[in-house]
mmCIF file of C-alpha atoms and ligand atoms in Angstrom:
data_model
loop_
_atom_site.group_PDB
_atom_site.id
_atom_site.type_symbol
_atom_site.label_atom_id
_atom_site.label_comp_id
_atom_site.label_asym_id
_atom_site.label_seq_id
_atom_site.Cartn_x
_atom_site.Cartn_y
_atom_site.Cartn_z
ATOM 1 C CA UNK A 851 21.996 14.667 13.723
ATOM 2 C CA UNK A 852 20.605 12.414 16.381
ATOM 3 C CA UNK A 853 17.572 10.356 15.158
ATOM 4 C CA UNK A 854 14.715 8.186 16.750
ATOM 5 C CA UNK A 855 16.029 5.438 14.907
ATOM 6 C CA UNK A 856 19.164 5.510 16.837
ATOM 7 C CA UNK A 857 19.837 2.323 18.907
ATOM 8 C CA UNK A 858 16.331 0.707 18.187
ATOM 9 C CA UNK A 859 17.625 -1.690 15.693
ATOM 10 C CA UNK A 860 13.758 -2.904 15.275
ATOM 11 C CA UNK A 861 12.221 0.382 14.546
ATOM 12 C CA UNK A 862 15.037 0.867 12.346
ATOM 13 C CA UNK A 863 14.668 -2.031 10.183
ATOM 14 C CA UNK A 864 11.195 -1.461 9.647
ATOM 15 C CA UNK A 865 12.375 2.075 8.432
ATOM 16 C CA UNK A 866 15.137 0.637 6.207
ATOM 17 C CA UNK A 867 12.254 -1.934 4.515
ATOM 18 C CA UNK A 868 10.446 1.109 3.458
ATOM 19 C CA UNK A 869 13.271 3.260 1.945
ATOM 20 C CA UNK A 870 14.478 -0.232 0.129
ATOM 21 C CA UNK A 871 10.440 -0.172 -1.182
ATOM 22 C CA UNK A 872 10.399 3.371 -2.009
ATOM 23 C CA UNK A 873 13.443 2.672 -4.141
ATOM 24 C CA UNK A 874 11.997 0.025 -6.421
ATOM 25 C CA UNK A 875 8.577 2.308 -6.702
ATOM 26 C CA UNK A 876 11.018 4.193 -8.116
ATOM 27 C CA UNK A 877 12.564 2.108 -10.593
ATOM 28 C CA UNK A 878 9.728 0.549 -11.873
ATOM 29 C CA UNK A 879 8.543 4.516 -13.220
ATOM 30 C CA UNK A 880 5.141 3.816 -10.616
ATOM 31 C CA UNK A 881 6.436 7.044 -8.747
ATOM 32 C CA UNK A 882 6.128 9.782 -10.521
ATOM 33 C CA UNK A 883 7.171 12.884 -8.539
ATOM 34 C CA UNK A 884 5.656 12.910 -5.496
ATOM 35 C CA UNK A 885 3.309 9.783 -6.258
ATOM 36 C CA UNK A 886 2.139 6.993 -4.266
ATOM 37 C CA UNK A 887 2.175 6.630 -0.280
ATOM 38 C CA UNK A 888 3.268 3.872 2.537
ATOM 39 C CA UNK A 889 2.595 3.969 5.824
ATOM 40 C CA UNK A 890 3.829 0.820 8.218
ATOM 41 C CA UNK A 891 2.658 0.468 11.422
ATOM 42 C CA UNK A 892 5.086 0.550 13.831
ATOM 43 C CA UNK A 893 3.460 0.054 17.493
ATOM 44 C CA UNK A 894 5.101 -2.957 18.252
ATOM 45 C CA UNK A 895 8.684 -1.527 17.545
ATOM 46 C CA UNK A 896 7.765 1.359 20.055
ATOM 47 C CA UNK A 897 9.572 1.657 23.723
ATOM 48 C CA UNK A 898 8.322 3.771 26.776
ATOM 49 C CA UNK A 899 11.234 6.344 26.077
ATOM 50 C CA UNK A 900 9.548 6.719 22.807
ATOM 51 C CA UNK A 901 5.856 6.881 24.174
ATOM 52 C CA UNK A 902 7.063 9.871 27.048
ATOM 53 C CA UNK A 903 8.505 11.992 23.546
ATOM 54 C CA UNK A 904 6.964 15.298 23.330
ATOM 55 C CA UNK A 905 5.477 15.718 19.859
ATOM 56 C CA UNK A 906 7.000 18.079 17.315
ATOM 57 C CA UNK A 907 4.118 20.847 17.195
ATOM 58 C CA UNK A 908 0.437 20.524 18.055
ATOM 59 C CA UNK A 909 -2.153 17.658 17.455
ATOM 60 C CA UNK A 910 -3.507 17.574 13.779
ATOM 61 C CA UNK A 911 -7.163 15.934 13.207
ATOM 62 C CA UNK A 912 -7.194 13.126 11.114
ATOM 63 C CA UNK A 913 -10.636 13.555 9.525
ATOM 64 C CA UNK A 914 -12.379 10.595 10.837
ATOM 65 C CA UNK A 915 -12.141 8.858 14.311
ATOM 66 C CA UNK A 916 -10.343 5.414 14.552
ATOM 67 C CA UNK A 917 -11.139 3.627 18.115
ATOM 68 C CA UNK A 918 -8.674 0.985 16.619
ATOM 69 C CA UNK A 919 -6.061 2.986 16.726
ATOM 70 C CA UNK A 920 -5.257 4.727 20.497
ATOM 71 C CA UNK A 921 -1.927 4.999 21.054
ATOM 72 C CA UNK A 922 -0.572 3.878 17.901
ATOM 73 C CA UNK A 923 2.582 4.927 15.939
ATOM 74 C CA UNK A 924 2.862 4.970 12.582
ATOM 75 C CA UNK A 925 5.722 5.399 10.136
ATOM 76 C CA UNK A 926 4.457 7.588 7.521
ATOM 77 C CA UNK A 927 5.532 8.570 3.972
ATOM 78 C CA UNK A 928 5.763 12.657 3.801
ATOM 79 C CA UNK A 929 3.110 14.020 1.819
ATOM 80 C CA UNK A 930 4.497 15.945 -1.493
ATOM 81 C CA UNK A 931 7.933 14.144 -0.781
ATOM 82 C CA UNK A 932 9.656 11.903 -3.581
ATOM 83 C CA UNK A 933 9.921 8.109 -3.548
ATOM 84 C CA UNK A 934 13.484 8.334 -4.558
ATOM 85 C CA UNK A 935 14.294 10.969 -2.065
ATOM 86 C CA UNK A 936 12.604 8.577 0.724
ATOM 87 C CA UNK A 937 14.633 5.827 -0.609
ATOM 88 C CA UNK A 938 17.914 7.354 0.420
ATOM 89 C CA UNK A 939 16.883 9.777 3.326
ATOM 90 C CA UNK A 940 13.554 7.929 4.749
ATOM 91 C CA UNK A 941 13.575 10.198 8.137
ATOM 92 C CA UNK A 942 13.698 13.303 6.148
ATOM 93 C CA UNK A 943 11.237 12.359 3.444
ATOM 94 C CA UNK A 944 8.579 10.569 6.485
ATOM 95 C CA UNK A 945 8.090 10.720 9.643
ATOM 96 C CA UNK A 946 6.864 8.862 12.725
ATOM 97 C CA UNK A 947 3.282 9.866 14.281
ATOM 98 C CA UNK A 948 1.257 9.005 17.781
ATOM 99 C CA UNK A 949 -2.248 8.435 17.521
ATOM 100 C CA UNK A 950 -3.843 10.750 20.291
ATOM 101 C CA UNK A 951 -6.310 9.109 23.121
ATOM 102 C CA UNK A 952 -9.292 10.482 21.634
ATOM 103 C CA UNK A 953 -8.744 8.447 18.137
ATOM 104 C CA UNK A 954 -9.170 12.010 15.965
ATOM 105 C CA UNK A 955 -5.786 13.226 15.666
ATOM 106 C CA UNK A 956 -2.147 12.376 15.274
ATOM 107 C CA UNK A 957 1.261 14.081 16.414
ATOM 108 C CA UNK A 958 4.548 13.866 14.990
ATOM 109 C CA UNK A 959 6.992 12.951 17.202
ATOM 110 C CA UNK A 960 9.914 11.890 14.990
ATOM 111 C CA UNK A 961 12.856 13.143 13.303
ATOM 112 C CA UNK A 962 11.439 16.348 11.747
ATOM 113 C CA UNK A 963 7.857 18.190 11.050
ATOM 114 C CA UNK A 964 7.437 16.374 7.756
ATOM 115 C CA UNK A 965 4.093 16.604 7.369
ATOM 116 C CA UNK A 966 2.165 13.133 6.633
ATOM 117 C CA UNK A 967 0.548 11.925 3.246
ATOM 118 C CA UNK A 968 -2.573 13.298 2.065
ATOM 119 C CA UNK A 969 -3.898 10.204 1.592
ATOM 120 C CA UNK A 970 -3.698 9.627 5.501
ATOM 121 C CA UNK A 971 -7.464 8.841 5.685
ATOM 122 C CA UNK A 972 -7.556 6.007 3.520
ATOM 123 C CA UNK A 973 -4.078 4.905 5.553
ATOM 124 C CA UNK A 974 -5.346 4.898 8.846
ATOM 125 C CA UNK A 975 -9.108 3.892 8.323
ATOM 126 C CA UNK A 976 -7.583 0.336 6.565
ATOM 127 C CA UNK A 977 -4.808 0.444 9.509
ATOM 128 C CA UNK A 978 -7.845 0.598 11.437
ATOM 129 C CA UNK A 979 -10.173 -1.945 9.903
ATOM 130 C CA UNK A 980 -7.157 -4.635 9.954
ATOM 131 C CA UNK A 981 -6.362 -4.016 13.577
ATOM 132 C CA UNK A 982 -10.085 -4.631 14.016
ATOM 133 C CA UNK A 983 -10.481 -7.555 12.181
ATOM 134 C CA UNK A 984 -7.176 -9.406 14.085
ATOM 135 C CA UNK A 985 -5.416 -8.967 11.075
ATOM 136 C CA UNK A 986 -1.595 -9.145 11.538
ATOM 137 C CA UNK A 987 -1.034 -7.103 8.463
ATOM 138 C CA UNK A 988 1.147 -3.903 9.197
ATOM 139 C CA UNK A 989 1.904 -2.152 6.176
ATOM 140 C CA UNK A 990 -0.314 -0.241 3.692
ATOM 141 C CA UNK A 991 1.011 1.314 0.143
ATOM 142 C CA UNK A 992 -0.700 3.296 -2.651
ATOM 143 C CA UNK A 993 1.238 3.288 -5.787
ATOM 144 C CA UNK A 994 0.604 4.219 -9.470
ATOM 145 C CA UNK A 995 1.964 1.289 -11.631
ATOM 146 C CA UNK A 996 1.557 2.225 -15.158
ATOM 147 C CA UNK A 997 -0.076 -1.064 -16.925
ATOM 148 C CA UNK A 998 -2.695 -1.547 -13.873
ATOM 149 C CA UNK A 999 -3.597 2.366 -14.173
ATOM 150 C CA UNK A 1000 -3.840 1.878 -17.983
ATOM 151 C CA UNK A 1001 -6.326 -1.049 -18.053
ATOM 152 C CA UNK A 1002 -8.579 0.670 -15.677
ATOM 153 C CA UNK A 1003 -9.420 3.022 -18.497
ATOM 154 C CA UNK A 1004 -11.151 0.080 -19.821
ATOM 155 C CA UNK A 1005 -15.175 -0.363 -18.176
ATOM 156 C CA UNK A 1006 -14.905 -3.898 -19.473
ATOM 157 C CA UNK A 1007 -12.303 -4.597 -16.896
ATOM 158 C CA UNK A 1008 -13.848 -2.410 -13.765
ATOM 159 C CA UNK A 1009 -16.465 -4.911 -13.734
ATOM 160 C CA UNK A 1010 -16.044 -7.754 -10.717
ATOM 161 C CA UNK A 1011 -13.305 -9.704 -11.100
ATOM 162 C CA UNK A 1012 -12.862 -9.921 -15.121
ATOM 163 C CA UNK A 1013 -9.319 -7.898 -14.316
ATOM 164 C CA UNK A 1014 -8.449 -10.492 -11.619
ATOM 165 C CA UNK A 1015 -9.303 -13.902 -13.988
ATOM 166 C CA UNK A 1016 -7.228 -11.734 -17.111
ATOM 167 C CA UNK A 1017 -4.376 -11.325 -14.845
ATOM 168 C CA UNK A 1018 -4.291 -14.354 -12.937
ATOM 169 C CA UNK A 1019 -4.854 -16.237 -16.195
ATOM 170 C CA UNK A 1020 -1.543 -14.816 -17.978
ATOM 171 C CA UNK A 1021 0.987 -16.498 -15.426
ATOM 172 C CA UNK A 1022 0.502 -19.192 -12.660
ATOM 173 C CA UNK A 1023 2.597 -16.852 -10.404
ATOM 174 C CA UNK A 1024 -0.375 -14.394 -9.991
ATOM 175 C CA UNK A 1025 -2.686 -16.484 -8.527
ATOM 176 C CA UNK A 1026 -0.526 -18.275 -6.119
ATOM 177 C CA UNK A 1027 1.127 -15.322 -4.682
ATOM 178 C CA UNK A 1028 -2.001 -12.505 -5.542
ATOM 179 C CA UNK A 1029 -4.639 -15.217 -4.194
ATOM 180 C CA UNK A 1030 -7.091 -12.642 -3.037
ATOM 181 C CA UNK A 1031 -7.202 -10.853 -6.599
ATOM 182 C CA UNK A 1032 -8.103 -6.921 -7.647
ATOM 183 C CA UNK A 1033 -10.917 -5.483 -5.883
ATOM 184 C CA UNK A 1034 -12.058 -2.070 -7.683
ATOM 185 C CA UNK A 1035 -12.543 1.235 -6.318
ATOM 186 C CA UNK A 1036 -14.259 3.540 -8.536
ATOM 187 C CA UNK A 1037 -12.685 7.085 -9.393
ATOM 188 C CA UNK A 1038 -13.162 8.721 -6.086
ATOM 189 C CA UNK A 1039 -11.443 12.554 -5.182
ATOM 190 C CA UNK A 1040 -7.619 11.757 -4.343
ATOM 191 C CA UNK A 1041 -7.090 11.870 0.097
ATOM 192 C CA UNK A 1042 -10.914 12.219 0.506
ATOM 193 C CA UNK A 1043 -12.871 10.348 3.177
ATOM 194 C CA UNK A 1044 -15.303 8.796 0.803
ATOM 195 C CA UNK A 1045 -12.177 7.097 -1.306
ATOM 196 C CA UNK A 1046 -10.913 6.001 2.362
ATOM 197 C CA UNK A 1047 -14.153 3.954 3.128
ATOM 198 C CA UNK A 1048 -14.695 2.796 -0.484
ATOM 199 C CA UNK A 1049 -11.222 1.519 -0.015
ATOM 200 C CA UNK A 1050 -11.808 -0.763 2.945
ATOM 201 C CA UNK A 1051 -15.290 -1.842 1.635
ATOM 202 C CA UNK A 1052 -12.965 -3.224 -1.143
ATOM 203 C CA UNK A 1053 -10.595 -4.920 1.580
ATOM 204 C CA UNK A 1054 -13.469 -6.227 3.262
ATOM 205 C CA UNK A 1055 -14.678 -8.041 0.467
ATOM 206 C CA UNK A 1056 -11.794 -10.053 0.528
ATOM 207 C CA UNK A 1057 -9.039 -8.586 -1.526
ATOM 208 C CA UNK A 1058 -5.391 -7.401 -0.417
ATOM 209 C CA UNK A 1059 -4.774 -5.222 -3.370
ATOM 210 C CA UNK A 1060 -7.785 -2.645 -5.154
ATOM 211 C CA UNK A 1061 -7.543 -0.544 -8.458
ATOM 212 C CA UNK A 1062 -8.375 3.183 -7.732
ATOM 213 C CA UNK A 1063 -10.447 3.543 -11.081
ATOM 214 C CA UNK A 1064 -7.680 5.690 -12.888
ATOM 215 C CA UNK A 1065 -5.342 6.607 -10.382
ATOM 216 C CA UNK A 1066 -3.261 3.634 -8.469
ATOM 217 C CA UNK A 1067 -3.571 0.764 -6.080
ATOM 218 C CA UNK A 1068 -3.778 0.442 -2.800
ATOM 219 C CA UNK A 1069 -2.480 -2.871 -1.010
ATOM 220 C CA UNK A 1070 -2.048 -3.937 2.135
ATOM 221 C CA UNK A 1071 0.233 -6.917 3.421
ATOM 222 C CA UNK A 1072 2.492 -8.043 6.978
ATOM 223 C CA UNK A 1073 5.248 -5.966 6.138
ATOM 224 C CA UNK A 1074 5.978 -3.838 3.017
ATOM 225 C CA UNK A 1075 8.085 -5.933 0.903
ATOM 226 C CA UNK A 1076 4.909 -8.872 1.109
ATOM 227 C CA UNK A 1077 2.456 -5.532 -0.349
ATOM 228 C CA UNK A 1078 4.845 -4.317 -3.339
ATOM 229 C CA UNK A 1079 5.629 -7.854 -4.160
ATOM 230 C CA UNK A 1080 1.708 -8.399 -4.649
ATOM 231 C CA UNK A 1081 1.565 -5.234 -6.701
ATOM 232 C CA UNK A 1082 4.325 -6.216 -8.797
ATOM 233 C CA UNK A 1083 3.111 -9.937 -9.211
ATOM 234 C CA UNK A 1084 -0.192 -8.127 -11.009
ATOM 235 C CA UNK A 1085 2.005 -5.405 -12.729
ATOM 236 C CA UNK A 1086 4.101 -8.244 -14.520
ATOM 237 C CA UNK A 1087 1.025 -9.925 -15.752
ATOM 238 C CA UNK A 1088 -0.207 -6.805 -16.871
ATOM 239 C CA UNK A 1089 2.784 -6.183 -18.772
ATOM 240 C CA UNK A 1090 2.123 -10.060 -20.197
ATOM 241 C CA UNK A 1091 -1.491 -8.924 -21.660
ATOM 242 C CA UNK A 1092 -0.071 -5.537 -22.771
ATOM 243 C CA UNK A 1093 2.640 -7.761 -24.699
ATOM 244 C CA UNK A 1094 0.931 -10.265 -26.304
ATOM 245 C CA UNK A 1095 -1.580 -7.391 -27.599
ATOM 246 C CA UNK A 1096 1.056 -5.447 -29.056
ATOM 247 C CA UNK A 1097 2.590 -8.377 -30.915
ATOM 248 C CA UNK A 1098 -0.958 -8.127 -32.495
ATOM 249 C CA UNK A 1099 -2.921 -11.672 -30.806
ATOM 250 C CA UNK A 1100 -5.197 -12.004 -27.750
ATOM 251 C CA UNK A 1101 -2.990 -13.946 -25.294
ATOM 252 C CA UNK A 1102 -5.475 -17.460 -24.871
ATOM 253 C CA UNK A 1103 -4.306 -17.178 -21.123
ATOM 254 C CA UNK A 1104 -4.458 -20.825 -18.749
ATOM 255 C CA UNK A 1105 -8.103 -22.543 -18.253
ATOM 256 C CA UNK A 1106 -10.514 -22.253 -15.569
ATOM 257 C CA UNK A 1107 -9.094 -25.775 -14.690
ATOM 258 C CA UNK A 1108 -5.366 -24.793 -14.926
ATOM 259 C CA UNK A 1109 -6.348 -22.129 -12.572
ATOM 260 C CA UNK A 1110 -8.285 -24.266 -10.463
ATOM 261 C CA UNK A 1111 -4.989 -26.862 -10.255
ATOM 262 C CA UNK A 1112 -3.294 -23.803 -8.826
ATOM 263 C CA UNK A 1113 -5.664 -22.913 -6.065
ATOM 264 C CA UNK A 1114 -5.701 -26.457 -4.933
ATOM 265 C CA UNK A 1115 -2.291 -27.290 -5.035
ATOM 266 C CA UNK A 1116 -1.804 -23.698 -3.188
ATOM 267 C CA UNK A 1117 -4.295 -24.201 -0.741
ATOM 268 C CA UNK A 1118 -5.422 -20.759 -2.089
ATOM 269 C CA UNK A 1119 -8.423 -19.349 -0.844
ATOM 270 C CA UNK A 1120 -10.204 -18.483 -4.291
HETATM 271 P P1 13P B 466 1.280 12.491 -1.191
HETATM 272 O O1 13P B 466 2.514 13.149 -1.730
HETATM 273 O O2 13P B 466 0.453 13.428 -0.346
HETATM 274 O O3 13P B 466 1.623 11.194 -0.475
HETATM 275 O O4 13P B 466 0.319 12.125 -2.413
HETATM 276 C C1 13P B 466 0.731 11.288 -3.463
HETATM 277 C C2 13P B 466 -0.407 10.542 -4.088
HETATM 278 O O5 13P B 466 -0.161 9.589 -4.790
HETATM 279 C C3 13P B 466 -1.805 10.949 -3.803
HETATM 280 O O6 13P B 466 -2.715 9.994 -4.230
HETATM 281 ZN ZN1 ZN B 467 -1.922 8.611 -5.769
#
């Protein structure tokens, strides 16, 4: 079967980076069934063959409207499809969509009517908010990673940034490479608008990763690989606390002044 992928070695790589992502959501047990969602933009991997392609069925509206985002294309994680199908068949689990002129609505154009995420809102309105703000960041993914989920059954650790000092504080890894910390999202209805713009007030207040209260993460990052790699930099020092609690001690974690070392050395901006 012929596929848009075919001789566009660009669009195809960004393709590839997202099965090889889906894959490790996978493995790490953060995807159960059909859990979690990426979407990448792909606009700049787009030719004028591709723009002229008829979609695959009629317009769909989006929800909200996203000036930000005429004309853009999108690769897009199929909603109620599996991780580890997407890993190994990424054009069959996903597809590609247009953003129509009037901002409202998408089209599918590519491989096959797979029908995007739910949580396309959310998707799009950060896409949207990062094209707005200059932001070169292309890639957005929700995942459920099991330790981060678990602590945010804890109100102690939904207040502002006591999660981010805890986890930065249990390796110097986390705050050199998760600089921007956890922003929190209270629980919010799964795919719904309100969880969408909760989710970028959360960006905008500086963070590239947030806690949905008792449901996932969402992160954003340039490409895919640089927004799991953030998730699992947290994860691991989640799995650090969760450790040193079950061998029966609270871990002491580094000082405020280790942790200030870090950011300076680092040039970090927290
Ligand atoms: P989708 O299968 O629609 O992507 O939903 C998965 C999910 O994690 C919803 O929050
Ligand atoms: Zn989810």
């Amino acid at each position: 079967m012929s596929s848009i992928l075919d001789n566009r070695p660009e669009l195809r790589r960004e393709v590839e980076q997202v099965a090889e992502a889906a894959g490790y959501l996978w493995q790490k047990g953060w995807a159960e069934r059909n859990g979690g969602n990426i979407t990448v933009n792909v606009t700049d991997a787009v030719d004028d063959e591709i723009r002229s392609m008829l979609p695959i069925g009629q317009p769909v509206a989006i929800g909200v409207t996203l000036p930000n985002l005429k004309g853009c294309y999108f690769y897009c994680k199929g909603t109620n499809r599996r991780m580890r199908d997407l890993a190994r068949w990424p054009m069959e689990n996903g597809s590609i969509i247009r953003i129509t002129d009037d901002c409202a609505h998408y089209e599918i154009i590519a491989d096959a009517p797979v029908k995007p995420t739910s949580e396309l809102p959310s998707h799009l309105s950060v896409h949207n908010y990062l094209i707005g703000k200059g932001s070169n960041y292309k890639a957005s993914l929700h995942t459920h990673p099991i330790e981060l989920v678990a602590m945010s059954h804890n109100p102690e650790f939904l207040k502002k940034d006591v999660l981010t000092n805890l986890l930065w504080s249990m390796i110097p890894e986390t705050k050199a490479f998760c600089p921007r910390g956890l922003g929190i999202v209270p629980y919010m209805l799964p795919s719904s608008v309100e969880l969408a713009d909760a989710t970028i007030a959360a960006l905008a207040d500086d963070y590239d990763v947030v806690m949905w209260e008792k449901h996932g993460v969402f992160a954003v990052g340039p490409d895919i690989m640089e927004a799991f790699d953030m998730v699992d930099t947290l994860t691991k020092s989640a799995i650090i606390y969760r450790d040193a609690r079950a061998m029966g001690f609270d871990p002491t974690g580094m000082s405020q002044e280790q942790m200030k070392e870090i950011s300076t050395v680092f040039k970090l901006p927290k």
